[in-house]
């Protein structure tokens, strides 16, 4: 008969034993060793065997441990007793599994090399329990599965982009909605099941993907630049741009700082030259605007690499910086939204402009930013579906129509097989704010891009309209 040995002493051991006696007494045969008679109940179940002696005695332990003992639990308060008892048991049996709690710094070399020992970190366990109770932190089971975040429970706030959506309408690549906790019941996932505010979703999949999904579920509409970050960073290279363009860029950044739910605007001036003009920008500093001048002649690539540890919410640059391939690449690698300013002021934009493509089928991240920013800036949305073969993206369009209904945004659908989006924008008198998925192709060379059939690469060439480049996944 397989048996479990429990060496018990102290308050935690008392709770541990009481729980087993109450709920799990029939699951196994338990041998309990303790120094304290109070651990021995008057009426123990037949599946329990109690011994009262000094468990640091190798002779007494040797009488208990035989081939039937397959697991040992050292539930002791005194850490020195844990170490001593572990060493005694391991001398008696090389292969029996031992479970115990011990601080990292007290682990011996033998313990670290022991494949049959499980050492619980009490401080880490308690810390995780505190973390689980923080607001906006996912519940991750750690007592089963891999314990790496591959299973998660996420509450759905009332403003979530997931609220009021059919589960079947949600792209679930590398992850799945397994079920919904609602009203004290578990509802197994079906294609037609509608997610309601205050539901808790049970989701499973790739841990990195689930972190993205968690942020999307928790992101109330109207919170951008969250969940990417809380601050806006404007970078200006005074050696590349005219004073007129710089002034316009600063005005655009201040407008967004006043109208988006960010904490602060940081204006970084590189390669300063005209100090009178520089002072006029410095004079714009306020409680929410910080102007920083770099006198080290650092390039944009060098400067943003230095700042990469900061929590970017939105990075703003103009065409002079974005035109350089090395700069586009470093921006792409950051995986955060990037606004490229245009000749038209953002404050004058009354409509958003989105070009659909196949890559957006798995990119709810793009849609959430489009509707979030549009909501905050009070923009209507034109969705442009361009395909030379008239193979339109109807499923993605339906997704945008559904979101427009949910968030009460006016949306206009344009489908065409003849007029590519950059020609449409150039001919339009509407001041658009363009939303563009930040695909890897955009970060590469732009030579002959005007011949490309990639709608987003074509749109990225547009310098007339301000454009927000949105990463296809959140990795920060």
Short mmCIF file of C-alpha atoms in Angstrom, two decimals:
data_model
loop_
_atom_site.label_atom_id
_atom_site.label_comp_id
_atom_site.label_asym_id
_atom_site.label_seq_id
_atom_site.Cartn_x
_atom_site.Cartn_y
_atom_site.Cartn_z
CA UNK A 1 0.00 0.00 0.00
CA UNK A 2 1.36 3.41 -0.98
CA UNK A 3 1.60 5.80 1.94
CA UNK A 4 2.23 9.51 2.49
CA UNK A 5 4.41 10.54 5.43
CA UNK A 6 3.61 13.88 7.08
CA UNK A 7 6.10 15.28 9.58
CA UNK A 8 4.10 17.97 11.35
CA UNK A 9 4.71 20.70 13.89
CA UNK A 10 3.32 24.25 14.24
CA UNK A 11 0.31 26.31 13.19
CA UNK A 12 0.49 25.64 9.45
CA UNK A 13 0.81 21.91 10.14
CA UNK A 14 -2.30 22.09 12.33
CA UNK A 15 -4.37 23.66 9.53
CA UNK A 16 -2.87 21.28 6.96
CA UNK A 17 -3.77 18.19 8.99
CA UNK A 18 -7.24 19.44 9.89
CA UNK A 19 -8.00 20.00 6.21
CA UNK A 20 -6.84 16.51 5.25
CA UNK A 21 -8.81 14.95 8.10
CA UNK A 22 -11.92 16.88 7.09
CA UNK A 23 -11.85 16.59 3.30
CA UNK A 24 -9.24 14.20 1.98
CA UNK A 25 -8.98 11.43 4.57
CA UNK A 26 -10.05 8.75 2.08
CA UNK A 27 -7.69 9.81 -0.72
CA UNK A 28 -4.59 8.02 0.57
CA UNK A 29 -3.03 6.33 3.60
CA UNK A 30 -1.29 8.87 5.82
CA UNK A 31 1.46 8.34 8.37
CA UNK A 32 1.78 11.37 10.66
CA UNK A 33 4.84 11.98 12.83
CA UNK A 34 4.77 14.79 15.39
CA UNK A 35 6.32 15.78 18.70
CA UNK A 36 3.07 17.19 20.05
CA UNK A 37 0.24 14.98 21.30
CA UNK A 38 -2.31 17.68 20.45
CA UNK A 39 -1.87 16.78 16.78
CA UNK A 40 -3.29 13.33 17.47
CA UNK A 41 -7.13 13.35 17.23
CA UNK A 42 -9.25 11.23 19.52
CA UNK A 43 -11.00 9.54 16.63
CA UNK A 44 -8.67 9.29 13.67
CA UNK A 45 -9.94 7.75 10.41
CA UNK A 46 -8.63 4.30 9.59
CA UNK A 47 -6.58 5.81 6.77
CA UNK A 48 -4.40 7.64 9.34
CA UNK A 49 -1.54 6.36 11.44
CA UNK A 50 -0.12 8.71 14.12
CA UNK A 51 3.28 8.57 15.86
CA UNK A 52 4.58 10.92 18.54
CA UNK A 53 8.39 11.06 18.75
CA UNK A 54 11.40 13.21 17.90
CA UNK A 55 11.49 13.20 14.10
CA UNK A 56 15.12 14.35 14.09
CA UNK A 57 16.04 10.86 15.30
CA UNK A 58 17.36 8.81 12.39
CA UNK A 59 16.62 5.57 14.24
CA UNK A 60 12.95 6.41 14.82
CA UNK A 61 12.45 7.71 11.28
CA UNK A 62 14.14 4.62 9.88
CA UNK A 63 11.48 2.49 11.54
CA UNK A 64 8.71 4.44 9.80
CA UNK A 65 10.12 4.92 6.30
CA UNK A 66 9.86 1.85 4.13
CA UNK A 67 9.18 1.09 0.48
CA UNK A 68 5.50 1.92 0.90
CA UNK A 69 6.26 5.59 1.64
CA UNK A 70 6.11 7.37 -1.73
CA UNK A 71 5.85 11.00 -0.56
CA UNK A 72 7.05 12.94 2.48
CA UNK A 73 5.69 16.33 3.56
CA UNK A 74 7.85 18.27 6.02
CA UNK A 75 5.38 20.77 7.49
CA UNK A 76 7.54 22.29 10.22
CA UNK A 77 8.00 25.78 11.63
CA UNK A 78 11.65 25.42 12.63
CA UNK A 79 13.78 25.77 9.49
CA UNK A 80 16.75 24.02 11.07
CA UNK A 81 14.50 21.04 11.80
CA UNK A 82 13.36 21.02 8.17
CA UNK A 83 16.96 20.87 6.97
CA UNK A 84 17.96 18.21 9.52
CA UNK A 85 14.90 16.05 8.82
CA UNK A 86 15.40 16.35 5.07
CA UNK A 87 18.99 15.13 5.39
CA UNK A 88 17.94 12.20 7.60
CA UNK A 89 15.19 11.12 5.21
CA UNK A 90 17.43 11.45 2.19
CA UNK A 91 20.04 9.28 3.91
CA UNK A 92 17.37 6.63 4.45
CA UNK A 93 15.78 6.89 0.99
CA UNK A 94 17.39 8.42 -2.09
CA UNK A 95 14.25 8.46 -4.25
CA UNK A 96 11.27 9.25 -2.04
CA UNK A 97 9.62 12.53 -3.02
CA UNK A 98 9.98 15.25 -0.35
CA UNK A 99 7.86 18.40 -0.22
CA UNK A 100 8.86 21.23 2.12
CA UNK A 101 8.95 25.02 2.49
CA UNK A 102 12.31 26.78 2.73
CA UNK A 103 13.82 30.13 1.81
CA UNK A 104 16.05 30.21 -1.25
CA UNK A 105 19.14 31.23 0.71
CA UNK A 106 18.82 28.23 3.03
CA UNK A 107 18.83 25.61 0.29
CA UNK A 108 21.85 23.35 0.44
CA UNK A 109 23.77 22.17 -2.60
CA UNK A 110 22.25 18.74 -2.07
CA UNK A 111 18.74 20.18 -2.21
CA UNK A 112 19.46 22.16 -5.37
CA UNK A 113 20.67 19.02 -7.12
CA UNK A 114 17.89 16.81 -5.77
CA UNK A 115 15.39 15.95 -8.51
CA UNK A 116 12.99 14.41 -6.01
CA UNK A 117 12.47 17.41 -3.77
CA UNK A 118 9.85 20.15 -4.14
CA UNK A 119 10.72 23.28 -2.20
CA UNK A 120 7.95 25.81 -1.69
CA UNK A 121 8.88 29.46 -1.23
CA UNK A 122 6.57 30.84 1.46
CA UNK A 123 7.46 34.45 0.71
CA UNK A 124 6.73 33.98 -2.99
CA UNK A 125 3.43 32.22 -2.27
CA UNK A 126 2.26 35.00 0.03
CA UNK A 127 3.46 37.65 -2.42
CA UNK A 128 1.49 35.98 -5.24
CA UNK A 129 -1.63 35.97 -3.08
CA UNK A 130 -1.28 39.71 -2.53
CA UNK A 131 -0.65 40.27 -6.24
CA UNK A 132 -3.74 38.26 -7.20
CA UNK A 133 -5.85 40.65 -5.16
CA UNK A 134 -4.51 43.78 -6.82
CA UNK A 135 -6.98 45.47 -9.16
CA UNK A 136 -6.41 44.80 -12.87
CA UNK A 137 -4.24 41.74 -12.32
CA UNK A 138 -5.29 38.43 -13.92
CA UNK A 139 -6.00 35.39 -11.78
CA UNK A 140 -3.52 32.68 -12.75
CA UNK A 141 -3.84 29.22 -11.18
CA UNK A 142 -0.51 28.09 -9.79
CA UNK A 143 -1.48 24.83 -8.16
CA UNK A 144 -2.10 22.92 -11.39
CA UNK A 145 -1.03 22.94 -15.02
CA UNK A 146 2.25 24.58 -15.91
CA UNK A 147 1.63 27.53 -13.62
CA UNK A 148 3.09 29.84 -16.28
CA UNK A 149 -0.03 31.82 -17.07
CA UNK A 150 -1.38 29.45 -19.72
CA UNK A 151 -4.74 29.51 -17.92
CA UNK A 152 -6.25 32.79 -16.79
CA UNK A 153 -9.46 34.21 -15.36
CA UNK A 154 -10.22 37.75 -16.50
CA UNK A 155 -13.11 39.96 -15.43
CA UNK A 156 -14.85 41.95 -18.16
CA UNK A 157 -15.39 45.63 -17.25
CA UNK A 158 -18.46 47.42 -18.57
CA UNK A 159 -16.49 49.47 -21.09
CA UNK A 160 -14.45 46.57 -22.46
CA UNK A 161 -14.28 45.99 -26.20
CA UNK A 162 -15.19 42.38 -25.40
CA UNK A 163 -18.51 43.28 -23.77
CA UNK A 164 -21.69 42.44 -25.73
CA UNK A 165 -19.79 40.33 -28.26
CA UNK A 166 -20.47 36.78 -29.38
CA UNK A 167 -17.57 34.49 -28.54
CA UNK A 168 -17.57 33.32 -32.14
CA UNK A 169 -16.93 36.87 -33.37
CA UNK A 170 -13.63 37.08 -31.48
CA UNK A 171 -10.46 36.00 -33.24
CA UNK A 172 -8.80 33.40 -31.02
CA UNK A 173 -5.46 32.49 -32.52
CA UNK A 174 -3.15 30.64 -30.10
CA UNK A 175 -5.73 31.05 -27.34
CA UNK A 176 -9.34 30.13 -26.54
CA UNK A 177 -12.22 31.30 -24.39
CA UNK A 178 -12.99 28.08 -22.53
CA UNK A 179 -15.97 29.34 -20.58
CA UNK A 180 -17.65 32.21 -18.77
CA UNK A 181 -18.28 32.52 -15.04
CA UNK A 182 -21.61 34.29 -14.60
CA UNK A 183 -23.91 34.41 -11.60
CA UNK A 184 -22.01 31.71 -9.75
CA UNK A 185 -22.17 29.31 -12.70
CA UNK A 186 -19.71 28.16 -15.35
CA UNK A 187 -21.07 28.52 -18.88
CA UNK A 188 -19.07 26.50 -21.37
CA UNK A 189 -18.04 28.44 -24.44
CA UNK A 190 -20.24 28.33 -27.54
CA UNK A 191 -20.06 30.28 -30.78
CA UNK A 192 -23.25 32.22 -30.00
CA UNK A 193 -22.67 32.90 -26.29
CA UNK A 194 -22.61 36.66 -25.69
CA UNK A 195 -20.10 38.14 -23.24
CA UNK A 196 -21.73 40.46 -20.71
CA UNK A 197 -20.16 43.16 -18.53
CA UNK A 198 -18.97 41.76 -15.18
CA UNK A 199 -18.53 38.27 -16.64
CA UNK A 200 -15.29 36.47 -15.84
CA UNK A 201 -13.71 34.77 -18.83
CA UNK A 202 -11.80 31.53 -18.39
CA UNK A 203 -9.16 31.64 -21.11
CA UNK A 204 -6.31 29.31 -22.06
CA UNK A 205 -3.45 29.47 -24.51
CA UNK A 206 0.03 30.81 -25.07
CA UNK A 207 0.99 32.84 -21.95
CA UNK A 208 2.39 35.77 -23.95
CA UNK A 209 -0.73 35.91 -26.08
CA UNK A 210 -2.93 35.77 -22.99
CA UNK A 211 -1.15 38.82 -21.58
CA UNK A 212 -2.12 40.70 -24.76
CA UNK A 213 -5.69 39.43 -24.50
CA UNK A 214 -5.87 40.39 -20.83
CA UNK A 215 -4.88 43.98 -21.61
CA UNK A 216 -7.42 44.15 -24.43
CA UNK A 217 -10.24 42.84 -22.22
CA UNK A 218 -9.37 45.22 -19.40
CA UNK A 219 -8.90 48.26 -21.58
CA UNK A 220 -11.96 50.44 -21.27
CA UNK A 221 -12.73 52.44 -24.37
CA UNK A 222 -11.34 55.93 -24.04
CA UNK A 223 -8.15 55.04 -22.13
CA UNK A 224 -5.51 55.32 -24.87
CA UNK A 225 -2.47 55.46 -24.68
CA UNK A 226 -3.09 52.77 -22.05
CA UNK A 227 -2.46 49.85 -22.01
CA UNK A 228 0.78 50.59 -23.88
CA UNK A 229 1.84 53.25 -21.41
CA UNK A 230 0.72 56.52 -19.87
CA UNK A 231 3.02 59.15 -21.39
CA UNK A 232 3.43 60.78 -24.80
CA UNK A 233 6.94 61.33 -26.17
CA UNK A 234 7.58 63.82 -28.97
CA UNK A 235 11.00 63.62 -30.65
CA UNK A 236 12.24 66.54 -32.74
CA UNK A 237 15.54 66.66 -34.61
CA UNK A 238 16.24 70.36 -35.13
CA UNK A 239 18.94 69.54 -37.67
CA UNK A 240 16.38 67.88 -39.96
CA UNK A 241 13.23 69.98 -39.67
CA UNK A 242 12.28 73.58 -40.28
CA UNK A 243 11.08 75.76 -37.43
CA UNK A 244 7.63 75.87 -38.99
CA UNK A 245 7.36 72.09 -39.01
CA UNK A 246 8.75 71.82 -35.48
CA UNK A 247 6.22 74.35 -34.21
CA UNK A 248 3.37 72.42 -35.87
CA UNK A 249 4.60 69.15 -34.37
CA UNK A 250 4.68 70.69 -30.91
CA UNK A 251 1.15 72.04 -31.35
CA UNK A 252 -0.09 68.60 -32.43
CA UNK A 253 1.56 66.98 -29.42
CA UNK A 254 0.06 69.52 -27.02
CA UNK A 255 -3.38 68.99 -28.57
CA UNK A 256 -3.12 65.24 -27.96
CA UNK A 257 -1.79 65.85 -24.47
CA UNK A 258 -4.90 67.92 -23.76
CA UNK A 259 -7.37 65.46 -25.30
CA UNK A 260 -6.03 61.96 -24.57
CA UNK A 261 -5.95 60.30 -21.16
CA UNK A 262 -2.20 60.36 -20.77
CA UNK A 263 -0.21 61.53 -17.78
CA UNK A 264 2.47 63.71 -19.34
CA UNK A 265 3.96 64.95 -22.58
CA UNK A 266 7.75 64.77 -22.91
CA UNK A 267 9.24 66.87 -25.72
CA UNK A 268 12.76 65.76 -26.64
CA UNK A 269 14.77 68.22 -28.73
CA UNK A 270 17.76 66.73 -30.53
CA UNK A 271 20.65 68.65 -32.11
CA UNK A 272 19.53 72.11 -30.89
CA UNK A 273 20.52 75.09 -33.02
CA UNK A 274 18.38 78.25 -32.87
CA UNK A 275 18.42 79.01 -29.16
CA UNK A 276 15.83 81.79 -29.37
CA UNK A 277 13.43 79.32 -30.97
CA UNK A 278 14.50 76.72 -28.44
CA UNK A 279 13.53 79.07 -25.63
CA UNK A 280 10.08 79.57 -27.13
CA UNK A 281 9.53 75.82 -26.90
CA UNK A 282 10.96 75.66 -23.37
CA UNK A 283 8.44 78.32 -22.39
CA UNK A 284 5.65 75.81 -23.14
CA UNK A 285 6.60 73.75 -20.11
CA UNK A 286 3.83 73.16 -17.62
CA UNK A 287 2.76 70.65 -15.02
CA UNK A 288 1.90 68.17 -17.78
CA UNK A 289 4.52 69.17 -20.38
CA UNK A 290 8.25 68.59 -19.93
CA UNK A 291 10.79 69.89 -22.47
CA UNK A 292 14.15 68.12 -22.57
CA UNK A 293 17.10 69.27 -24.69
CA UNK A 294 19.86 66.89 -25.73
CA UNK A 295 23.19 68.67 -26.18
CA UNK A 296 25.16 65.50 -26.93
CA UNK A 297 24.42 65.47 -30.67
CA UNK A 298 22.73 62.09 -30.29
CA UNK A 299 20.84 60.72 -33.26
CA UNK A 300 17.18 59.81 -32.95
CA UNK A 301 18.07 56.12 -32.99
CA UNK A 302 20.58 56.58 -30.18
CA UNK A 303 18.24 58.73 -28.10
CA UNK A 304 15.22 56.47 -28.33
CA UNK A 305 17.43 53.48 -27.51
CA UNK A 306 18.43 55.30 -24.32
CA UNK A 307 14.77 56.00 -23.54
CA UNK A 308 13.53 52.51 -24.41
CA UNK A 309 13.27 51.50 -20.74
CA UNK A 310 10.60 54.15 -20.24
CA UNK A 311 6.97 53.16 -20.58
CA UNK A 312 6.08 54.74 -23.93
CA UNK A 313 2.37 55.22 -24.46
CA UNK A 314 2.69 57.03 -27.77
CA UNK A 315 5.75 58.24 -29.67
CA UNK A 316 5.34 61.23 -31.99
CA UNK A 317 7.75 61.97 -34.85
CA UNK A 318 7.50 63.85 -38.11
CA UNK A 319 8.22 62.72 -41.66
CA UNK A 320 11.84 63.88 -41.48
CA UNK A 321 12.57 61.30 -38.78
CA UNK A 322 10.20 58.59 -40.02
CA UNK A 323 11.60 58.73 -43.56
CA UNK A 324 14.87 57.13 -42.45
CA UNK A 325 14.71 53.35 -42.55
CA UNK A 326 16.88 52.90 -39.45
CA UNK A 327 14.45 55.06 -37.49
CA UNK A 328 11.39 53.17 -38.73
CA UNK A 329 13.04 49.91 -37.73
CA UNK A 330 13.78 51.03 -34.18
CA UNK A 331 10.22 52.32 -33.84
CA UNK A 332 8.81 49.04 -35.16
CA UNK A 333 10.90 47.06 -32.68
CA UNK A 334 9.44 49.05 -29.77
CA UNK A 335 5.97 47.58 -30.45
CA UNK A 336 4.20 50.75 -29.34
CA UNK A 337 1.95 53.17 -31.26
CA UNK A 338 3.75 55.82 -33.29
CA UNK A 339 2.16 59.01 -34.57
CA UNK A 340 3.73 60.48 -37.68
CA UNK A 341 2.60 64.07 -38.00
CA UNK A 342 1.37 65.39 -41.35
CA UNK A 343 0.85 68.67 -43.09
CA UNK A 344 -2.66 68.78 -41.68
CA UNK A 345 -3.07 69.52 -37.98
CA UNK A 346 -4.57 66.81 -35.80
CA UNK A 347 -6.82 69.40 -34.18
CA UNK A 348 -8.46 69.90 -37.59
CA UNK A 349 -9.13 66.20 -38.15
CA UNK A 350 -12.79 65.30 -37.86
CA UNK A 351 -12.65 61.76 -39.21
CA UNK A 352 -10.51 58.68 -38.78
CA UNK A 353 -9.38 56.62 -41.77
CA UNK A 354 -8.65 52.89 -41.68
CA UNK A 355 -7.53 50.69 -44.56
CA UNK A 356 -8.46 47.03 -44.21
CA UNK A 357 -6.17 44.13 -45.05
CA UNK A 358 -5.86 40.41 -44.34
CA UNK A 359 -3.31 41.06 -41.60
CA UNK A 360 -5.99 42.85 -39.59
CA UNK A 361 -8.06 39.70 -39.28
CA UNK A 362 -6.08 38.67 -36.20
CA UNK A 363 -5.44 42.18 -34.94
CA UNK A 364 -8.14 43.25 -32.49
CA UNK A 365 -5.37 45.42 -31.10
CA UNK A 366 -5.70 47.72 -34.12
CA UNK A 367 -9.47 47.96 -33.86
CA UNK A 368 -9.35 48.76 -30.15
CA UNK A 369 -6.94 51.66 -30.73
CA UNK A 370 -8.98 52.97 -33.67
CA UNK A 371 -12.19 53.18 -31.67
CA UNK A 372 -10.47 54.30 -28.48
CA UNK A 373 -8.71 57.27 -30.10
CA UNK A 374 -11.73 58.12 -32.24
CA UNK A 375 -13.92 58.17 -29.16
CA UNK A 376 -11.57 60.50 -27.29
CA UNK A 377 -11.01 62.86 -30.23
CA UNK A 378 -14.69 62.72 -31.28
CA UNK A 379 -13.91 61.39 -34.76
CA UNK A 380 -16.21 59.60 -37.17
CA UNK A 381 -14.54 56.67 -38.93
CA UNK A 382 -14.17 55.87 -42.63
CA UNK A 383 -13.16 52.25 -43.24
CA UNK A 384 -11.54 51.83 -46.67
CA UNK A 385 -11.56 48.34 -48.18
CA UNK A 386 -9.31 48.34 -51.24
CA UNK A 387 -8.66 45.22 -53.31
CA UNK A 388 -7.74 45.17 -56.99
CA UNK A 389 -9.60 41.87 -57.42
CA UNK A 390 -12.65 43.04 -55.46
CA UNK A 391 -12.03 40.32 -52.86
CA UNK A 392 -13.21 42.45 -50.00
CA UNK A 393 -12.59 41.79 -46.32
CA UNK A 394 -16.21 41.32 -45.32
CA UNK A 395 -15.56 39.50 -42.03
CA UNK A 396 -13.22 42.22 -40.82
CA UNK A 397 -15.67 44.87 -41.97
CA UNK A 398 -18.44 43.20 -39.96
CA UNK A 399 -16.16 43.29 -36.93
CA UNK A 400 -15.72 47.05 -37.32
CA UNK A 401 -19.45 47.55 -37.84
CA UNK A 402 -20.13 45.61 -34.65
CA UNK A 403 -17.64 47.71 -32.67
CA UNK A 404 -19.10 50.90 -34.13
CA UNK A 405 -22.54 49.87 -32.84
CA UNK A 406 -21.18 48.93 -29.42
CA UNK A 407 -19.31 52.19 -28.94
CA UNK A 408 -21.82 54.39 -30.75
CA UNK A 409 -19.37 55.63 -33.37
CA UNK A 410 -20.46 56.79 -36.82
CA UNK A 411 -18.72 54.60 -39.38
CA UNK A 412 -18.73 54.84 -43.16
CA UNK A 413 -17.74 51.84 -45.30
CA UNK A 414 -15.91 52.37 -48.60
CA UNK A 415 -15.16 49.39 -50.86
CA UNK A 416 -13.26 49.85 -54.12
CA UNK A 417 -11.12 47.89 -56.56
CA UNK A 418 -9.88 50.88 -58.53
CA UNK A 419 -8.65 53.74 -56.36
CA UNK A 420 -5.79 52.95 -54.04
CA UNK A 421 -6.02 54.62 -50.64
CA UNK A 422 -3.17 57.11 -51.09
CA UNK A 423 -4.85 58.56 -54.19
CA UNK A 424 -8.12 58.72 -52.31
CA UNK A 425 -6.47 60.60 -49.45
CA UNK A 426 -4.63 62.99 -51.75
CA UNK A 427 -7.85 63.86 -53.60
CA UNK A 428 -9.93 64.16 -50.46
CA UNK A 429 -10.65 67.49 -48.82
CA UNK A 430 -11.49 65.75 -45.55
CA UNK A 431 -8.82 66.21 -42.86
CA UNK A 432 -8.28 62.58 -41.84
CA UNK A 433 -6.37 61.03 -38.96
CA UNK A 434 -5.15 57.75 -40.46
CA UNK A 435 -4.77 54.51 -38.51
CA UNK A 436 -2.22 52.10 -39.98
CA UNK A 437 -1.16 48.65 -38.70
CA UNK A 438 2.58 48.88 -38.08
CA UNK A 439 3.63 45.92 -40.21
CA UNK A 440 7.23 44.87 -40.65
CA UNK A 441 7.15 45.82 -44.33
CA UNK A 442 6.69 49.48 -43.38
CA UNK A 443 9.96 49.42 -41.44
CA UNK A 444 11.86 48.31 -44.53
CA UNK A 445 13.05 50.29 -47.53
CA UNK A 446 10.51 52.46 -49.30
CA UNK A 447 12.14 52.25 -52.72
CA UNK A 448 9.41 51.45 -55.27
CA UNK A 449 6.80 51.28 -52.49
CA UNK A 450 4.50 53.28 -54.73
CA UNK A 451 4.33 50.16 -56.97
CA UNK A 452 3.34 47.92 -54.06
CA UNK A 453 -0.06 46.26 -53.79
CA UNK A 454 0.23 46.31 -49.99
CA UNK A 455 -2.41 48.84 -48.93
CA UNK A 456 -0.70 49.71 -45.66
CA UNK A 457 2.70 50.20 -47.26
CA UNK A 458 1.03 52.52 -49.76
CA UNK A 459 -0.75 54.51 -47.06
CA UNK A 460 2.46 54.85 -45.03
CA UNK A 461 3.87 56.98 -47.86
CA UNK A 462 1.22 59.61 -47.21
CA UNK A 463 2.68 62.77 -45.63
CA UNK A 464 -0.44 64.88 -45.97
CA UNK A 465 -2.39 63.30 -43.12
CA UNK A 466 -1.25 62.53 -39.59
CA UNK A 467 -0.97 58.76 -39.12
CA UNK A 468 -0.99 56.53 -36.07
CA UNK A 469 0.97 53.32 -36.68
CA UNK A 470 -0.41 50.61 -34.40
CA UNK A 471 1.58 47.47 -33.47
CA UNK A 472 -0.20 44.27 -34.39
CA UNK A 473 0.47 42.83 -30.92
CA UNK A 474 1.32 44.29 -27.54
CA UNK A 475 4.55 42.86 -26.23
CA UNK A 476 5.45 45.43 -23.66
#
